[in-house]
Structure formats: C-alpha cells, structure tokens
Coordinates of N, CA and C in Angstrom, one line a residue:
M1048 N 31.2 -86.9 8.3 CA 30.5 -85.7 8.6 C 31.0 -85.3 10.0
K1049 N 30.8 -86.2 11.1 CA 31.5 -86.0 12.5 C 33.0 -85.1 12.4
H1050 N 33.7 -86.1 11.8 CA 35.1 -85.9 11.6 C 35.4 -84.3 11.1
A1051 N 34.6 -83.8 9.9 CA 34.7 -82.5 9.3 C 34.4 -81.6 10.0
R1052 N 33.3 -81.8 11.2 CA 32.6 -80.9 11.7 C 33.4 -80.6 13.0
Q1053 N 34.1 -81.7 13.5 CA 35.2 -81.6 14.4 C 36.4 -80.7 13.8
L1054 N 36.9 -81.0 13.1 CA 38.2 -80.2 12.2 C 37.5 -78.8 12.2
E1055 N 36.5 -78.6 11.8 CA 36.0 -77.2 11.5 C 35.9 -76.5 13.1
I1056 N 35.5 -77.1 13.8 CA 35.3 -76.5 15.4 C 37.0 -76.1 15.8
L1057 N 37.6 -77.0 15.7 CA 39.1 -76.9 15.8 C 39.6 -75.5 15.0
D1058 N 39.2 -75.3 13.8 CA 39.7 -74.2 12.9 C 39.0 -73.0 13.6
I1059 N 37.7 -73.1 13.9 CA 37.1 -71.8 14.4 C 37.6 -71.5 15.9
I1060 N 38.0 -72.5 16.7 CA 38.5 -71.7 17.9 C 40.0 -71.5 17.9
E1061 N 40.6 -71.8 16.9 CA 41.9 -71.2 16.7 C 42.1 -70.1 16.1
K1062 N 41.0 -69.6 15.3 CA 40.8 -68.3 14.7 C 40.0 -67.2 15.4
R1063 N 38.9 -67.8 16.2 CA 38.3 -66.8 17.0 C 38.0 -66.9 18.4
D1064 N 37.9 -66.0 19.3 CA 37.5 -66.2 20.6 C 36.1 -66.6 20.7
I1065 N 35.9 -68.0 20.8 CA 34.6 -68.3 21.1 C 34.4 -68.6 22.7
E1066 N 33.5 -67.8 23.1 CA 33.1 -68.0 24.7 C 32.2 -69.1 24.9
N1067 N 31.1 -69.4 24.2 CA 30.2 -70.5 24.6 C 29.6 -71.1 23.2
Q1068 N 28.9 -72.2 23.8 CA 28.3 -73.2 22.8 C 27.6 -72.4 21.6
E1069 N 26.7 -71.4 22.1 CA 26.0 -70.8 21.1 C 26.8 -70.1 19.7
Q1070 N 27.7 -69.5 20.4 CA 28.6 -68.7 19.5 C 29.3 -69.8 18.5
L1071 N 29.6 -70.9 19.2 CA 30.2 -72.1 18.2 C 29.4 -72.4 17.2
L1072 N 28.1 -72.8 17.6 CA 26.9 -72.9 16.7 C 26.8 -72.1 15.6
D1073 N 26.7 -71.1 15.9 CA 26.2 -69.8 14.9 C 27.5 -69.8 13.8
E1074 N 28.8 -70.0 14.5 CA 30.0 -70.1 13.3 C 30.1 -71.2 12.6
L1075 N 29.5 -72.4 13.3 CA 29.6 -73.5 12.0 C 28.5 -73.3 11.2
K1076 N 27.4 -72.8 11.6 CA 26.3 -72.6 10.8 C 26.8 -71.5 9.2
L1077 N 27.7 -70.6 9.8 CA 28.0 -69.7 9.0 C 29.2 -70.3 7.8
R1078 N 29.4 -71.7 8.4 CA 30.2 -72.6 7.6 C 29.6 -73.6 6.8
G1079 N 28.2 -73.7 6.8 CA 27.5 -74.7 6.3 C 27.1 -76.2 7.2
Y1080 N 27.4 -75.9 8.7 CA 27.5 -77.0 9.4 C 26.2 -76.7 10.0
S1081 N 25.3 -77.9 10.0 CA 24.0 -77.9 11.1 C 24.2 -79.0 12.2
A1082 N 24.0 -78.6 13.6 CA 24.2 -79.5 14.6 C 23.5 -78.8 15.5
T1083 N 22.9 -79.4 16.7 CA 22.6 -79.1 17.8 C 23.4 -79.0 18.9
Q1084 N 22.7 -78.4 19.9 CA 23.7 -78.0 21.3 C 24.3 -79.2 21.8
A1085 N 23.5 -80.4 21.9 CA 23.7 -81.4 22.4 C 25.0 -82.2 21.6
T1086 N 25.2 -82.2 20.2 CA 26.4 -82.6 19.4 C 27.4 -81.8 19.5
I1087 N 27.0 -80.5 19.8 CA 28.1 -79.7 19.9 C 29.1 -79.9 21.5
S1088 N 28.1 -80.3 22.4 CA 28.5 -80.5 23.8 C 29.4 -81.7 23.7
R1089 N 28.9 -82.7 23.0 CA 29.7 -84.2 22.6 C 31.0 -83.4 22.0
D1090 N 31.2 -82.9 21.2 CA 32.0 -82.9 20.3 C 33.1 -82.0 21.3
I1091 N 32.9 -81.0 22.3 CA 33.8 -80.5 23.0 C 34.2 -81.5 23.9
K1092 N 33.6 -82.3 24.4 CA 34.1 -83.5 25.2 C 35.3 -84.2 24.4
Q1093 N 34.6 -84.9 23.3 CA 35.6 -85.6 22.6 C 36.9 -84.8 21.8
L1094 N 36.9 -83.6 21.7 CA 37.8 -83.1 21.5 C 39.0 -82.4 22.6
H1095 N 38.4 -82.7 23.7 CA 39.1 -82.3 25.0 C 39.3 -80.6 24.9
L1096 N 38.2 -79.9 24.8 CA 38.4 -78.6 24.8 C 38.4 -78.0 26.2
V1097 N 39.1 -77.0 26.4 CA 38.9 -76.3 27.7 C 38.6 -74.8 27.5
K1098 N 38.5 -74.4 28.6 CA 37.9 -72.8 28.5 C 39.2 -72.3 29.1
E1099 N 39.7 -71.2 28.5 CA 41.1 -70.6 29.0 C 40.6 -68.7 28.9
R1100 N 41.6 -68.3 30.1 CA 41.2 -66.8 30.1 C 42.0 -66.2 29.1
T1101 N 41.4 -65.0 28.3 CA 42.0 -64.2 27.5 C 42.8 -63.0 28.2
A1102 N 43.4 -62.4 27.4 CA 44.0 -60.9 28.2 C 43.0 -60.1 28.5
N1103 N 41.8 -60.1 28.0 CA 40.9 -59.1 28.4 C 39.9 -59.7 29.7
G1104 N 40.3 -60.8 30.0 CA 39.5 -61.2 31.4 C 38.3 -62.2 30.8
L1105 N 38.2 -62.5 29.6 CA 36.8 -63.6 29.3 C 37.7 -64.8 29.0
Y1106 N 36.7 -65.6 28.7 CA 37.1 -67.2 28.7 C 36.7 -67.4 27.0
R1107 N 37.5 -68.2 26.5 CA 37.1 -69.0 25.2 C 37.9 -70.4 25.5
Y1108 N 37.1 -71.0 24.3 CA 37.4 -72.4 24.1 C 38.9 -72.5 23.4
A1109 N 39.7 -73.6 24.0 CA 41.1 -73.9 23.5 C 41.1 -75.2 23.3
A1110 N 42.0 -75.8 22.7 CA 42.3 -77.1 22.3 C 43.4 -77.5 23.8
A1111 N 43.1 -78.5 24.5 CA 43.5 -79.0 25.6 C 45.0 -79.3 25.1
V1112 N 46.0 -79.1 25.9 CA 47.3 -80.0 25.5 C 47.4 -81.6 26.2
R1113 N 47.5 -82.6 25.0 CA 47.3 -84.0 25.5 C 48.6 -84.3 26.3
E1114 N 48.3 -85.0 27.4 CA 49.2 -85.7 28.5 C 49.7 -86.7 27.9
N1115 N 51.1 -87.0 28.3 CA 51.4 -88.4 28.1 C 51.2 -89.1 29.4
A1116 N 51.2 -90.6 29.5 CA 50.9 -91.6 30.3 C 51.3 -91.3 31.6
D1117 N 52.4 -90.9 32.0 CA 53.2 -90.2 33.3 C 52.4 -89.6 33.7
D1118 N 52.0 -88.1 32.6 CA 51.6 -87.0 33.6 C 50.0 -87.5 34.3
T1119 N 49.3 -88.5 33.4 CA 48.0 -88.9 33.6 C 48.0 -89.7 35.0
M1120 N 49.2 -90.3 35.2 CA 49.1 -91.0 36.5 C 49.7 -90.4 37.7
I1121 N 50.2 -89.2 37.5 CA 50.6 -88.1 38.4 C 49.4 -87.4 38.7
R1122 N 48.5 -87.0 37.7 CA 47.3 -86.3 38.0 C 46.7 -86.9 38.7
L1123 N 46.3 -88.2 38.2 CA 45.3 -89.4 39.0 C 45.7 -89.4 40.4
R1124 N 47.1 -89.6 40.6 CA 47.5 -90.0 42.0 C 47.2 -88.6 42.8
N1125 N 47.5 -87.2 42.3 CA 47.2 -86.1 43.0 C 45.5 -86.0 43.5
I1126 N 44.8 -86.3 42.5 CA 43.3 -86.4 42.8 C 43.0 -87.2 44.0
F1127 N 43.7 -88.6 43.7 CA 43.4 -89.5 44.8 C 43.8 -89.0 46.3
K1128 N 45.0 -88.6 46.3 CA 45.8 -88.5 47.6 C 45.0 -87.2 48.4
E1129 N 44.5 -86.1 47.5 CA 44.3 -84.8 48.1 C 42.6 -84.9 48.2
G1130 N 41.8 -85.8 47.5 CA 40.4 -85.5 47.8 C 39.5 -86.8 48.1
V1131 N 40.2 -87.8 47.3 CA 39.2 -89.4 47.6 C 39.2 -89.8 48.8
I1132 N 38.0 -90.2 49.5 CA 38.3 -90.8 50.8 C 38.2 -92.4 50.7
S1133 N 37.5 -92.7 49.9 CA 37.3 -94.3 50.0 C 36.5 -94.4 48.4
I1134 N 36.9 -95.8 47.8 CA 36.6 -96.4 46.7 C 35.9 -98.0 46.9
E1135 N 34.5 -98.1 46.4 CA 33.8 -99.1 46.5 C 33.4 -99.7 45.3
V1136 N 33.6 -100.9 45.0 CA 33.1 -101.7 43.7 C 32.0 -102.4 43.9
A1137 N 30.9 -102.2 43.2 CA 29.7 -102.9 43.2 C 29.4 -103.4 41.8
Q1138 N 29.8 -104.5 41.5 CA 29.5 -105.0 40.1 C 30.2 -104.3 39.2
N1139 N 29.6 -103.3 38.3 CA 30.3 -102.5 37.3 C 30.3 -101.1 37.6
I1140 N 30.0 -100.6 38.8 CA 29.7 -99.4 39.3 C 31.0 -99.6 40.5
V1141 N 31.5 -98.1 40.2 CA 32.6 -97.8 41.2 C 32.0 -96.6 42.1
V1142 N 31.9 -96.7 43.4 CA 31.5 -95.6 44.3 C 32.6 -94.8 44.8
V1143 N 32.9 -93.6 44.4 CA 33.9 -92.7 44.8 C 33.6 -91.6 45.9
K1144 N 33.8 -92.0 47.1 CA 33.7 -90.8 48.2 C 34.9 -89.9 48.4
T1145 N 34.5 -88.6 48.5 CA 35.4 -87.6 48.4 C 35.3 -86.7 49.5
M1146 N 36.2 -85.6 49.8 CA 36.2 -84.6 50.5 C 34.7 -83.7 49.9
P1147 N 34.1 -83.3 50.9 CA 32.9 -82.2 50.6 C 33.1 -81.4 49.2
G1148 N 32.5 -81.2 48.0 CA 32.5 -80.3 47.2 C 33.4 -81.3 46.0
L1149 N 34.1 -82.0 46.2 CA 35.0 -82.8 45.4 C 34.7 -83.5 44.1
A1150 N 33.5 -84.2 44.6 CA 33.2 -85.5 43.9 C 32.9 -85.2 42.2
S1151 N 32.4 -83.8 42.0 CA 32.5 -83.5 40.6 C 33.9 -83.4 39.8
A1152 N 34.8 -82.9 40.4 CA 36.0 -82.5 39.8 C 36.6 -83.8 39.8
A1153 N 36.6 -84.7 40.8 CA 37.2 -86.0 40.4 C 36.4 -86.8 39.5
C1154 N 35.4 -87.1 39.5 CA 34.6 -87.8 38.4 C 35.0 -87.1 37.1
S1155 N 35.0 -85.5 36.8 CA 35.3 -85.2 35.4 C 36.8 -85.4 35.2
A1156 N 37.6 -85.5 35.9 CA 39.0 -85.7 35.7 C 39.0 -87.4 35.3
L1157 N 38.2 -88.3 35.8 CA 38.5 -89.6 35.6 C 37.8 -89.7 34.1
D1158 N 36.6 -89.1 34.0 CA 36.1 -89.2 32.7 C 36.9 -88.6 31.6
S1159 N 37.7 -87.7 31.8 CA 38.7 -87.2 30.5 C 39.8 -88.2 30.7
M1160 N 40.1 -89.0 31.2 CA 41.3 -89.7 31.1 C 41.3 -91.0 30.3
D1161 N 41.7 -90.7 29.1 CA 41.1 -91.8 27.8 C 41.8 -93.3 28.2
D1162 N 42.8 -93.0 29.0 CA 43.5 -94.5 29.1 C 43.1 -95.3 30.5
I1163 N 42.2 -94.8 30.8 CA 41.5 -95.6 32.2 C 40.4 -96.5 31.3
E1164 N 40.9 -97.9 31.0 CA 39.9 -98.9 30.5 C 38.7 -99.2 31.1
G1165 N 37.7 -98.9 30.2 CA 36.2 -99.3 30.6 C 35.1 -98.4 31.1
V1166 N 35.8 -97.1 31.4 CA 35.1 -96.1 31.8 C 33.8 -95.9 30.8
M1167 N 32.6 -96.0 31.5 CA 31.5 -95.5 30.4 C 31.1 -93.9 30.6
G1168 N 31.2 -93.7 31.9 CA 30.8 -92.5 32.5 C 30.9 -92.2 33.7
S1169 N 30.2 -91.0 34.1 CA 30.3 -90.8 35.7 C 29.1 -90.0 35.9
L1170 N 28.5 -90.1 37.3 CA 27.9 -89.1 38.0 C 28.2 -88.5 39.0
A1171 N 28.2 -87.3 39.5 CA 28.6 -86.8 40.9 C 27.6 -86.0 41.5
G1172 N 27.5 -86.3 42.5 CA 27.1 -85.3 43.8 C 28.0 -84.4 44.5
D1173 N 28.0 -83.8 45.4 CA 28.7 -83.0 46.4 C 30.0 -83.9 46.5
D1174 N 29.6 -84.9 47.3 CA 30.7 -85.6 47.8 C 30.9 -87.2 47.6
T1175 N 30.0 -87.5 46.6 CA 29.9 -88.9 46.1 C 30.0 -89.0 44.9
G1176 N 30.7 -89.7 43.9 CA 30.6 -90.0 42.3 C 30.6 -91.6 42.1
I1177 N 29.9 -91.9 41.1 CA 29.9 -93.3 40.5 C 30.5 -93.2 39.5
L1178 N 31.5 -94.2 39.0 CA 32.0 -94.6 37.6 C 31.0 -95.7 37.2
I1179 N 30.6 -95.6 36.2 CA 29.7 -96.7 35.5 C 30.9 -97.4 34.4
M1180 N 31.3 -98.4 34.8 CA 32.2 -99.4 33.9 C 31.5 -100.3 33.1
R1181 N 32.3 -100.7 31.6 CA 32.0 -101.3 30.9 C 31.5 -102.8 31.5
D1182 N 32.0 -103.4 32.4 CA 31.8 -104.6 32.9 C 32.6 -105.0 34.2
N1183 N 32.2 -105.9 35.1 CA 32.6 -106.2 36.5 C 34.3 -106.2 36.6
A1184 N 34.7 -106.8 35.4 CA 36.2 -106.8 35.4 C 36.9 -105.8 35.5
C1185 N 36.3 -104.7 34.6 CA 36.9 -103.2 34.4 C 36.9 -102.6 35.6
A1186 N 35.5 -102.9 36.6 CA 35.4 -101.9 37.6 C 36.2 -102.6 38.6
E1187 N 36.5 -104.0 38.8 CA 37.2 -104.2 39.8 C 38.9 -104.2 39.4
A1188 N 39.3 -104.1 38.4 CA 40.7 -103.6 38.0 C 40.9 -102.3 38.4
F1189 N 39.8 -101.3 38.0 CA 40.1 -99.9 38.7 C 39.8 -99.7 39.9
G1190 N 39.2 -100.4 40.5 CA 39.0 -100.3 42.0 C 40.3 -100.7 42.7
N1191 N 41.1 -101.9 42.3 CA 42.3 -102.1 42.5 C 43.5 -101.3 42.4
E1192 N 43.5 -100.6 41.4 CA 44.5 -99.7 41.2 C 44.4 -98.4 41.9
A1193 N 42.9 -98.1 42.1 CA 42.6 -96.8 42.9 C 42.8 -97.0 44.2
H1194 N 42.8 -98.3 44.7 CA 43.3 -98.4 46.3 C 44.9 -98.2 46.3
R1195 N 45.4 -98.8 45.4 CA 46.8 -98.3 45.5 C 47.3 -96.9 45.2
L1196 N 46.6 -96.2 44.7 CA 47.0 -94.8 44.4 C 46.6 -94.1 45.7
M1197 N 45.5 -94.5 46.5 CA 45.2 -93.9 47.6 C 46.3 -93.8 48.7
K1198 N 47.1 -94.9 48.6 CA 48.1 -95.4 49.8 C 49.3 -94.2 49.7

C-alpha cells in the first residue's frame, strides 16, 4: 500500500504543479488513496521531495536528484566548514553547535543523507541541534568523522 501510494505521489507531482500537502492529499483521494497529512509528510521525506520554483513564481513539489557518495561528502564538508562550531557526543546523542540560525539547516541536511549510519532523527533550535543515533557506537563514529570534517 505504502509503495503504491508513493509511486502515485511521484506520478502526481510529475504531471501537476502541487504546491502543498493539502493539494497532494486531494489528488490522492481523487485517485482512490486515503491518507492523513502526517502520512503524506512522511512520504515526502522518504521520497526526498523538494520544492522548486515554477516559471510563474510559485513553488511545486519535485523529486530531488539523488547525489552520489562523493557529492554527499562535499555537501557535508561544506556544511561543517561554513556553519558548525562544535560537535560533542553524549552516549547516543550528538550535540551540534552552529552559527546563529543554522542549526535547523545543518540538521535537515544531516537527516537527508541516507548514507550516514545510525541517524534516527534530529531536533534543532537556533544555534544548537541534536542528532539521535541508533546507539553509542554510531554516535561515536559520527562524532569522529564530524571532527575530521571540521578541520
């Protein structure tokens, strides 16, 4: 059911300019799918959908172009060099201190990188974010790699 719904979402955004989740829900209902806003939100994240600007200045959902591992490392390195001040590991939690206003962007970028092992999710404020890792070993490994990226 989930896979079929997600394929339908990809078909919808390919054929129509969908600006928000409500429009996406309406289109899915027209095609016989029942879903909640929370389900659609998870689908959008799992499908790595992004908002892109249309010719008329509005925004629409679109499928993101997948990056290869080298692109991911370059992107991660840039995030760390430009905005991250410090990284501290406390058991399975990684605390990320950033320049003011950048914690949300840093955590969002980290969340979207599927090849970082053990990231369960993140929470961000203005200048501090936390990554919740699967276990202490994943947190420690990520912390060590993050310190290398900051140099």
